[in-house]
Short mmCIF file of C-alpha atoms in Angstrom, two decimals:
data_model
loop_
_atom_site.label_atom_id
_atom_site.label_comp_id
_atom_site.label_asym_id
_atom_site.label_seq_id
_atom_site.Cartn_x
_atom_site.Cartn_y
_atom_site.Cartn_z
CA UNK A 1 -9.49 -4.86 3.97
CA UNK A 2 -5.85 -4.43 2.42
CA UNK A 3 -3.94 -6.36 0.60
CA UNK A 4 -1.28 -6.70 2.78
CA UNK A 5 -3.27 -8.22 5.83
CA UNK A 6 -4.01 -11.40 4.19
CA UNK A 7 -1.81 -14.37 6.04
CA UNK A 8 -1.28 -17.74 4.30
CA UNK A 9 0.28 -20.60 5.75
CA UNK A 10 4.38 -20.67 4.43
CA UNK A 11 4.21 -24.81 4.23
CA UNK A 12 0.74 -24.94 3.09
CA UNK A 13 0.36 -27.82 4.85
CA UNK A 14 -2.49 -28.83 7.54
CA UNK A 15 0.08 -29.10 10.48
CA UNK A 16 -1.60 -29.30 13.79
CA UNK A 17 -4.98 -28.76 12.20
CA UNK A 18 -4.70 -25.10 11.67
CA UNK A 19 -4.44 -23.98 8.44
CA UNK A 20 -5.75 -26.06 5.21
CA UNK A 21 -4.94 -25.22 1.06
CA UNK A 22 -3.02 -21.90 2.31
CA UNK A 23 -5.80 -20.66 4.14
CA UNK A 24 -5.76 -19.28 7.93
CA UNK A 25 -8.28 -21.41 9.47
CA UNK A 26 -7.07 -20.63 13.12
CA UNK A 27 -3.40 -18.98 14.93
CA UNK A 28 -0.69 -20.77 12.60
CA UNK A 29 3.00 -20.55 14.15
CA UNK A 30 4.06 -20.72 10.37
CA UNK A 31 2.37 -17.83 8.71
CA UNK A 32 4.25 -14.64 7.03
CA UNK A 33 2.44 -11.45 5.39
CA UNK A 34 1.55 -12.16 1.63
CA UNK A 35 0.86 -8.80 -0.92
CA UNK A 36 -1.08 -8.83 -3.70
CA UNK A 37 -3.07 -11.74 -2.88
CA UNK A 38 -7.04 -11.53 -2.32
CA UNK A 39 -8.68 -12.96 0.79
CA UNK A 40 -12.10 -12.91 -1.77
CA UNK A 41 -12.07 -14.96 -4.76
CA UNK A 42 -12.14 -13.11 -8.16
CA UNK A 43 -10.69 -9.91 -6.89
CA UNK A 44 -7.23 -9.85 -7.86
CA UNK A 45 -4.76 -6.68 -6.08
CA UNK A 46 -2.06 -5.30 -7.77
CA UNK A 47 0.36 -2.60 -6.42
CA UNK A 48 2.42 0.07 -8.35
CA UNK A 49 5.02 1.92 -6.82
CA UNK A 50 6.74 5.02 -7.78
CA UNK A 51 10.70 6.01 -7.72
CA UNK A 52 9.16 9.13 -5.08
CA UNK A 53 8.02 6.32 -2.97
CA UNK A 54 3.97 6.19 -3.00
CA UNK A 55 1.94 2.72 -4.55
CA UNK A 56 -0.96 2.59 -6.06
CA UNK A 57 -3.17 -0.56 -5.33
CA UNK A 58 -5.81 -0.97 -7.69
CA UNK A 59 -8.26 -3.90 -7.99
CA UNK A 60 -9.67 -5.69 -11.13
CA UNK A 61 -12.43 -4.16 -13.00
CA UNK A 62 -12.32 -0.95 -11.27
CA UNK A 63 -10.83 2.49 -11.86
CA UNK A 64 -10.22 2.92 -7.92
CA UNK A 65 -6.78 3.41 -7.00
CA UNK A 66 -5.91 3.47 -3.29
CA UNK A 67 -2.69 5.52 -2.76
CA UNK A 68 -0.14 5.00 0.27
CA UNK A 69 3.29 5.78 0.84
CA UNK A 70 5.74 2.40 1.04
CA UNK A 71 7.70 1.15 4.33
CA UNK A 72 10.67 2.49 2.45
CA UNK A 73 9.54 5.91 2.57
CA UNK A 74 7.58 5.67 6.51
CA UNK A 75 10.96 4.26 7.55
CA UNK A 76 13.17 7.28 6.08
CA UNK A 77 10.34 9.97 7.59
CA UNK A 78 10.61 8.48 11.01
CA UNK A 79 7.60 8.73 13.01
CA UNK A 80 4.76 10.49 11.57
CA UNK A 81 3.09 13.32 13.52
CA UNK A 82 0.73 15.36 10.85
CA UNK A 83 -0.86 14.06 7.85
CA UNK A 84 -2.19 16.92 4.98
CA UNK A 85 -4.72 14.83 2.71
CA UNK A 86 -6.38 16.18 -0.54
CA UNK A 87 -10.34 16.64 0.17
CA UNK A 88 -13.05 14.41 -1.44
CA UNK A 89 -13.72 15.90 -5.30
CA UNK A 90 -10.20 17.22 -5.22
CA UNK A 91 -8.78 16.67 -8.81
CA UNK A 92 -5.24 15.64 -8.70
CA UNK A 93 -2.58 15.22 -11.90
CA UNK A 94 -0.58 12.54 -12.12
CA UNK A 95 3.19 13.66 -10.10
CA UNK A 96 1.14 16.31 -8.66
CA UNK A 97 1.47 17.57 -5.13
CA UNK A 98 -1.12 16.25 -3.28
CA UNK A 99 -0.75 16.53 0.71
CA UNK A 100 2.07 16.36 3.10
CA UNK A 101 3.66 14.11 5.71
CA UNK A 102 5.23 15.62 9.13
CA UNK A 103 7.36 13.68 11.19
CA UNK A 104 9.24 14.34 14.12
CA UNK A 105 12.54 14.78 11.45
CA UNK A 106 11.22 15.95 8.11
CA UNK A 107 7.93 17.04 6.43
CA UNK A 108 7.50 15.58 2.97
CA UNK A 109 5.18 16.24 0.03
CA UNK A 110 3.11 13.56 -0.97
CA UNK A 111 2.53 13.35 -4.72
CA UNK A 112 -0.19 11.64 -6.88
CA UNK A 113 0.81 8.44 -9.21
CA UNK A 114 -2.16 8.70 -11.19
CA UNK A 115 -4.28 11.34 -12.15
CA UNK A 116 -8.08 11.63 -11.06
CA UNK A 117 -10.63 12.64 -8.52
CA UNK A 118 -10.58 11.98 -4.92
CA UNK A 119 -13.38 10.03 -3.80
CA UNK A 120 -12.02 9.04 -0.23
CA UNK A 121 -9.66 9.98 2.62
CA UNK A 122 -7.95 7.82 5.18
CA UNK A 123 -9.73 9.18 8.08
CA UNK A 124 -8.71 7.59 10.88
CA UNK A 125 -5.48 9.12 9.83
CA UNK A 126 -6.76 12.57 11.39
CA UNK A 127 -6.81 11.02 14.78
CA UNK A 128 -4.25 8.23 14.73
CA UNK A 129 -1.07 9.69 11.99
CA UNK A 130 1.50 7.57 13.30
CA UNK A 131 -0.91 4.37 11.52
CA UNK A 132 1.49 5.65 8.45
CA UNK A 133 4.73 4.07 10.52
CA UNK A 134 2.72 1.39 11.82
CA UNK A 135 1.20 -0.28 8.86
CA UNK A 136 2.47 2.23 5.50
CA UNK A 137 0.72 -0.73 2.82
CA UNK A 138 -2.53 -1.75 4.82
CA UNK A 139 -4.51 0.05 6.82
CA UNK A 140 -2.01 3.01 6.70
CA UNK A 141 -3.33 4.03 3.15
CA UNK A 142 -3.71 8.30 2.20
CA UNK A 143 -6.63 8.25 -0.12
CA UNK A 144 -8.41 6.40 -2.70
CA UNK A 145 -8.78 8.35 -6.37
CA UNK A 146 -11.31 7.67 -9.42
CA UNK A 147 -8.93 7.50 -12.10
CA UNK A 148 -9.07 9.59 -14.78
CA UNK A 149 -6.76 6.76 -17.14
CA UNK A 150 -6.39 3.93 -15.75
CA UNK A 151 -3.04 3.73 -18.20
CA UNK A 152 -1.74 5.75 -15.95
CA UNK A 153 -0.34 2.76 -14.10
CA UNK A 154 1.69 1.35 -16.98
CA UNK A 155 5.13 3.59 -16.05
CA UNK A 156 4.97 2.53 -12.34
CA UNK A 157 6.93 -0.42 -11.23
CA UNK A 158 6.31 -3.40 -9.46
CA UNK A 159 6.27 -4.31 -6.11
CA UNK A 160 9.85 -6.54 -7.63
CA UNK A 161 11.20 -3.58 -9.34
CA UNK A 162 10.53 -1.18 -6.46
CA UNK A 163 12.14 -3.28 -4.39
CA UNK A 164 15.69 -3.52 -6.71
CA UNK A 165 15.31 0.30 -7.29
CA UNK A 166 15.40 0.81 -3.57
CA UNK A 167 18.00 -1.49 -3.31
CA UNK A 168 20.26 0.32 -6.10
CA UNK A 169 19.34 3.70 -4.49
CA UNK A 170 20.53 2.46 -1.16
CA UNK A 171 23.47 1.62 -2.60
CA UNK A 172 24.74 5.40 -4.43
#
């Protein structure tokens, strides 16, 4: 499950009976998206994002990142038609060229934020590319890696400093 499908309650309160402590007991008219957050206690999700527009979610005590591109970068491809994924045992560098993205207006390399092996491919990606527009930080995910450094995430931003660094860019 990603990150991003996790819904919490935005009054937290038990209104009508449907939701209780911020959890989704039932349909909740006051529910919004939440990132980050685990629906599992003790796992804790944290995304990286870099300025080329790919995130890397990686989960405590594990060297498994799962890379994606963001809804910044789904939204300025347009809708996605092909999708060119690295093959399981692939070894990928950090800011290397990993696999490609065609839409119906542009193709775009898709480039690695951390270095490592690839131990899994988005497969229903093969059948269904256009899950890239629909959901680009959930179930819309490339490929997970076995990272080589797990430092490698230090120079990525966060999901707050992506978002004023797209904001800037927008701005130029």
């Amino acid at each position: 499950m990603a990150a991003t499908t996790g819904m919490r309650c935005v009054r937290r309160l038990n209104h009508r009976g449907l939701c209780l402590n911020g959890r989704l007991w039932t349909i909740c008219p006051r529910i919004e998206p939440i990132r980050n957050v685990s629906v599992s206690r003790g796992i804790n999700w944290a995304k990286h994002y870099t300025e080329k527009h790919e995130w890397a979610e990686i989960r405590d005590n594990t060297t498994v990142a799962t890379i994606g591109i963001t809804n910044h970068a789904q939204d300025a491809l347009g809708d996605v038609v092909y999708v060119s994924l690295p093959e399981v045992g692939d070894n990928v560098s950090k800011d290397g060229e990993c696999g490609a993205l065609e839409s119906v207006k542009a193709a775009s390399d898709v480039y690695s934020p951390v270095e490592g092996e690839v131990v899994k491919v988005n497969e229903k990606l093969e059948g269904d590319p256009g899950l890239v527009n629909r959901d680009p930080e959930g179930e819309g995910w490339l490929y997970q890696i076995n990272m080589a450094d797990s430092t490698d995430v230090d120079g990525l931003m966060s999901e707050e400093q992506y978002n004023e660094f797209v904001k800037d860019d927008s701005k130029q």
